[in-house]
Amino acid sequence: MTKLIAIINVIAWAGFWAFGYIALTSSDLSEGQLVIAVLLAFAGLVMGVLAYMKLVRASEATGYAKGSNQLDAAARNRAQEEWGK
């Protein structure tokens, strides 16, 4: 499943860069074509970010990558109480 998500990630980012480049640099596009290029670039951006975050979570869950250093709720509340003193 992670390989499929990785493939989706690569395709999404490629679409983002390709259609974003077309939308920014092409001077002979009609208004409709420009809107479609922008929408496809945005879809590539969203799908790329979501797929990347899914890959990060999967790699942390399997032990391939070190987990992030997030505080639990009690430690976070304790740190916020001490911050204003």
Coordinates of N, CA and C in Angstrom, one line a residue:
M1 N 0.8 -1.2 0.0 CA 0.0 0.0 0.0 C 0.9 1.3 0.0
T2 N 2.0 1.2 0.7 CA 2.8 2.4 0.7 C 3.5 2.7 -0.6
K3 N 3.7 1.6 -1.4 CA 4.3 1.8 -2.7 C 3.3 2.6 -3.6
L4 N 2.0 2.2 -3.5 CA 1.0 2.9 -4.3 C 0.9 4.3 -3.8
I5 N 0.9 4.6 -2.6 CA 0.9 6.0 -2.1 C 2.1 6.8 -2.6
A6 N 3.2 6.1 -2.6 CA 4.5 6.8 -3.1 C 4.3 7.1 -4.6
I7 N 3.7 6.2 -5.3 CA 3.5 6.5 -6.8 C 2.6 7.6 -7.0
I8 N 1.5 7.6 -6.2 CA 0.5 8.7 -6.2 C 1.2 10.0 -5.9
N9 N 2.1 10.0 -4.9 CA 2.8 11.2 -4.4 C 3.7 11.8 -5.6
V10 N 4.4 10.9 -6.2 CA 5.3 11.4 -7.3 C 4.4 11.9 -8.5
I11 N 3.4 11.3 -8.8 CA 2.5 11.7 -9.9 C 1.8 13.1 -9.6
A12 N 1.4 13.2 -8.3 CA 0.7 14.4 -7.9 C 1.7 15.6 -7.9
W13 N 2.9 15.4 -7.4 CA 3.9 16.5 -7.4 C 4.3 16.8 -8.9
A14 N 4.4 15.8 -9.7 CA 4.8 16.1 -11.1 C 3.7 16.9 -11.8
G15 N 2.4 16.6 -11.5 CA 1.3 17.3 -12.0 C 1.3 18.8 -11.5
F16 N 1.6 18.9 -10.2 CA 1.6 20.3 -9.7 C 2.7 21.1 -10.4
W17 N 3.9 20.6 -10.5 CA 4.9 21.4 -11.2 C 4.6 21.6 -12.6
A18 N 4.2 20.6 -13.3 CA 3.9 20.7 -14.8 C 2.8 21.7 -15.1
F19 N 1.6 21.5 -14.4 CA 0.5 22.4 -14.7 C 0.7 23.8 -14.1
G20 N 1.5 23.9 -13.0 CA 1.8 25.2 -12.4 C 2.7 26.0 -13.3
Y21 N 3.7 25.3 -13.9 CA 4.5 25.9 -14.9 C 3.8 26.4 -16.1
I22 N 2.9 25.6 -16.6 CA 2.1 26.0 -17.7 C 1.2 27.2 -17.4
A23 N 0.6 27.2 -16.2 CA -0.3 28.3 -15.8 C 0.5 29.6 -15.7
L24 N 1.7 29.5 -15.2 CA 2.5 30.7 -14.9 C 3.2 31.3 -16.2
T25 N 3.6 30.4 -17.1 CA 4.5 30.9 -18.1 C 3.8 31.0 -19.5
S26 N 2.7 30.3 -19.7 CA 2.1 30.3 -21.0 C 1.3 31.6 -21.3
S27 N 1.6 32.3 -22.4 CA 1.0 33.5 -22.6 C -0.2 33.4 -23.6
D28 N -0.3 32.3 -24.3 CA -1.3 32.1 -25.3 C -2.5 31.2 -24.9
L29 N -2.7 31.0 -23.6 CA -3.8 30.2 -23.1 C -5.1 31.0 -23.1
S30 N -6.2 30.4 -23.4 CA -7.5 31.1 -23.2 C -7.8 31.1 -21.7
E31 N -8.8 31.9 -21.3 CA -9.1 32.0 -19.9 C -9.5 30.6 -19.3
G32 N -10.3 29.8 -20.1 CA -10.7 28.5 -19.7 C -9.6 27.5 -19.5
Q33 N -8.6 27.6 -20.4 CA -7.4 26.7 -20.3 C -6.6 27.1 -19.1
L34 N -6.5 28.4 -18.8 CA -5.7 28.8 -17.7 C -6.3 28.4 -16.4
V35 N -7.7 28.5 -16.3 CA -8.4 28.0 -15.1 C -8.2 26.5 -14.9
I36 N -8.3 25.8 -16.0 CA -8.1 24.3 -15.8 C -6.6 24.0 -15.4
A37 N -5.6 24.7 -15.9 CA -4.3 24.5 -15.5 C -4.1 24.8 -14.1
V38 N -4.6 25.9 -13.6 CA -4.5 26.3 -12.2 C -5.2 25.2 -11.3
L39 N -6.4 24.8 -11.7 CA -7.1 23.8 -10.9 C -6.3 22.5 -10.8
L40 N -5.8 22.0 -11.9 CA -5.0 20.8 -11.9 C -3.7 21.0 -11.1
A41 N -3.1 22.1 -11.1 CA -1.9 22.4 -10.3 C -2.3 22.3 -8.8
F42 N -3.4 22.9 -8.5 CA -3.9 22.9 -7.1 C -4.2 21.5 -6.7
A43 N -4.9 20.7 -7.5 CA -5.2 19.3 -7.2 C -3.9 18.5 -7.0
G44 N -2.9 18.8 -7.8 CA -1.6 18.1 -7.6 C -1.0 18.5 -6.3
L45 N -1.1 19.8 -5.9 CA -0.5 20.2 -4.6 C -1.2 19.6 -3.5
V46 N -2.5 19.6 -3.5 CA -3.3 19.0 -2.4 C -3.0 17.5 -2.3
M47 N -3.1 16.8 -3.4 CA -2.8 15.3 -3.4 C -1.4 15.0 -3.0
G48 N -0.4 15.8 -3.4 CA 1.0 15.6 -3.1 C 1.2 15.8 -1.6
V49 N 0.6 16.8 -1.0 CA 0.8 17.0 0.5 C 0.1 15.9 1.2
L50 N -1.1 15.5 0.9 CA -1.8 14.5 1.6 C -1.0 13.1 1.5
A51 N -0.6 12.8 0.3 CA 0.2 11.6 0.1 C 1.5 11.6 0.9
Y52 N 2.1 12.7 0.9 CA 3.4 12.8 1.6 C 3.2 12.6 3.1
M53 N 2.1 13.3 3.6 CA 1.8 13.1 5.1 C 1.4 11.6 5.4
K54 N 0.7 11.0 4.5 CA 0.4 9.6 4.7 C 1.6 8.7 4.7
L55 N 2.6 9.0 3.8 CA 3.9 8.3 3.8 C 4.7 8.5 5.1
V56 N 4.7 9.7 5.6 CA 5.4 10.0 6.8 C 4.8 9.2 8.0
R57 N 3.5 9.2 8.1 CA 2.9 8.5 9.2 C 3.1 7.0 9.0
A58 N 3.1 6.5 7.8 CA 3.3 5.1 7.6 C 4.7 4.7 8.0
S59 N 5.7 5.5 7.6 CA 7.1 5.2 7.9 C 7.4 5.3 9.4
E60 N 6.7 6.2 10.1 CA 6.9 6.3 11.6 C 6.2 5.1 12.2
A61 N 5.1 4.7 11.7 CA 4.4 3.5 12.3 C 5.1 2.2 12.1
T62 N 5.8 2.1 11.0 CA 6.6 0.8 10.8 C 8.0 0.8 11.4
G63 N 8.4 2.0 11.9 CA 9.7 2.1 12.5 C 10.8 2.4 11.5
Y64 N 10.5 2.7 10.2 CA 11.4 3.0 9.2 C 12.0 4.4 9.5
A65 N 11.2 5.3 10.0 CA 11.6 6.7 10.4 C 11.4 6.9 11.8
K66 N 12.2 7.7 12.4 CA 12.1 8.0 13.8 C 10.8 8.9 14.0
G67 N 10.1 8.6 15.1 CA 8.8 9.4 15.3 C 9.1 10.8 15.7
S68 N 8.2 11.6 15.5 CA 8.4 13.0 15.8 C 8.3 13.2 17.4
N69 N 8.9 14.3 17.8 CA 9.0 14.6 19.3 C 7.8 15.5 19.7
Q70 N 6.7 14.9 19.7 CA 5.5 15.7 20.1 C 5.2 15.4 21.6
L71 N 4.8 16.4 22.3 CA 4.5 16.3 23.7 C 3.1 15.7 23.9
D72 N 3.0 15.0 24.9 CA 1.6 14.5 25.3 C 0.9 15.7 25.9
A73 N -0.4 15.5 26.1 CA -1.3 16.6 26.5 C -0.8 17.1 27.9
A74 N -0.5 16.3 28.8 CA -0.1 16.7 30.2 C 1.2 17.5 30.2
A75 N 2.2 17.0 29.4 CA 3.5 17.8 29.3 C 3.3 19.1 28.6
R76 N 2.4 19.2 27.6 CA 2.2 20.4 26.9 C 1.5 21.4 27.8
N77 N 0.5 21.0 28.6 CA -0.2 21.9 29.5 C 0.7 22.4 30.6
R78 N 1.6 21.5 31.1 CA 2.6 21.9 32.2 C 3.5 22.9 31.6
A79 N 4.0 22.7 30.4 CA 4.9 23.7 29.8 C 4.3 25.0 29.5
Q80 N 3.0 25.0 29.1 CA 2.3 26.3 28.9 C 2.0 27.0 30.2
E81 N 1.8 26.3 31.3 CA 1.6 27.0 32.6 C 2.9 27.6 33.1
E82 N 4.0 26.9 32.9 CA 5.3 27.5 33.3 C 5.9 28.6 32.4
W83 N 5.3 28.7 31.2 CA 5.9 29.7 30.3 C 5.6 31.1 30.7
G84 N 4.5 31.4 31.3 CA 4.2 32.8 31.6 C 4.8 33.2 32.9
K85 N 5.5 32.4 33.7 CA 6.0 32.7 35.0 C 7.3 33.4 34.9

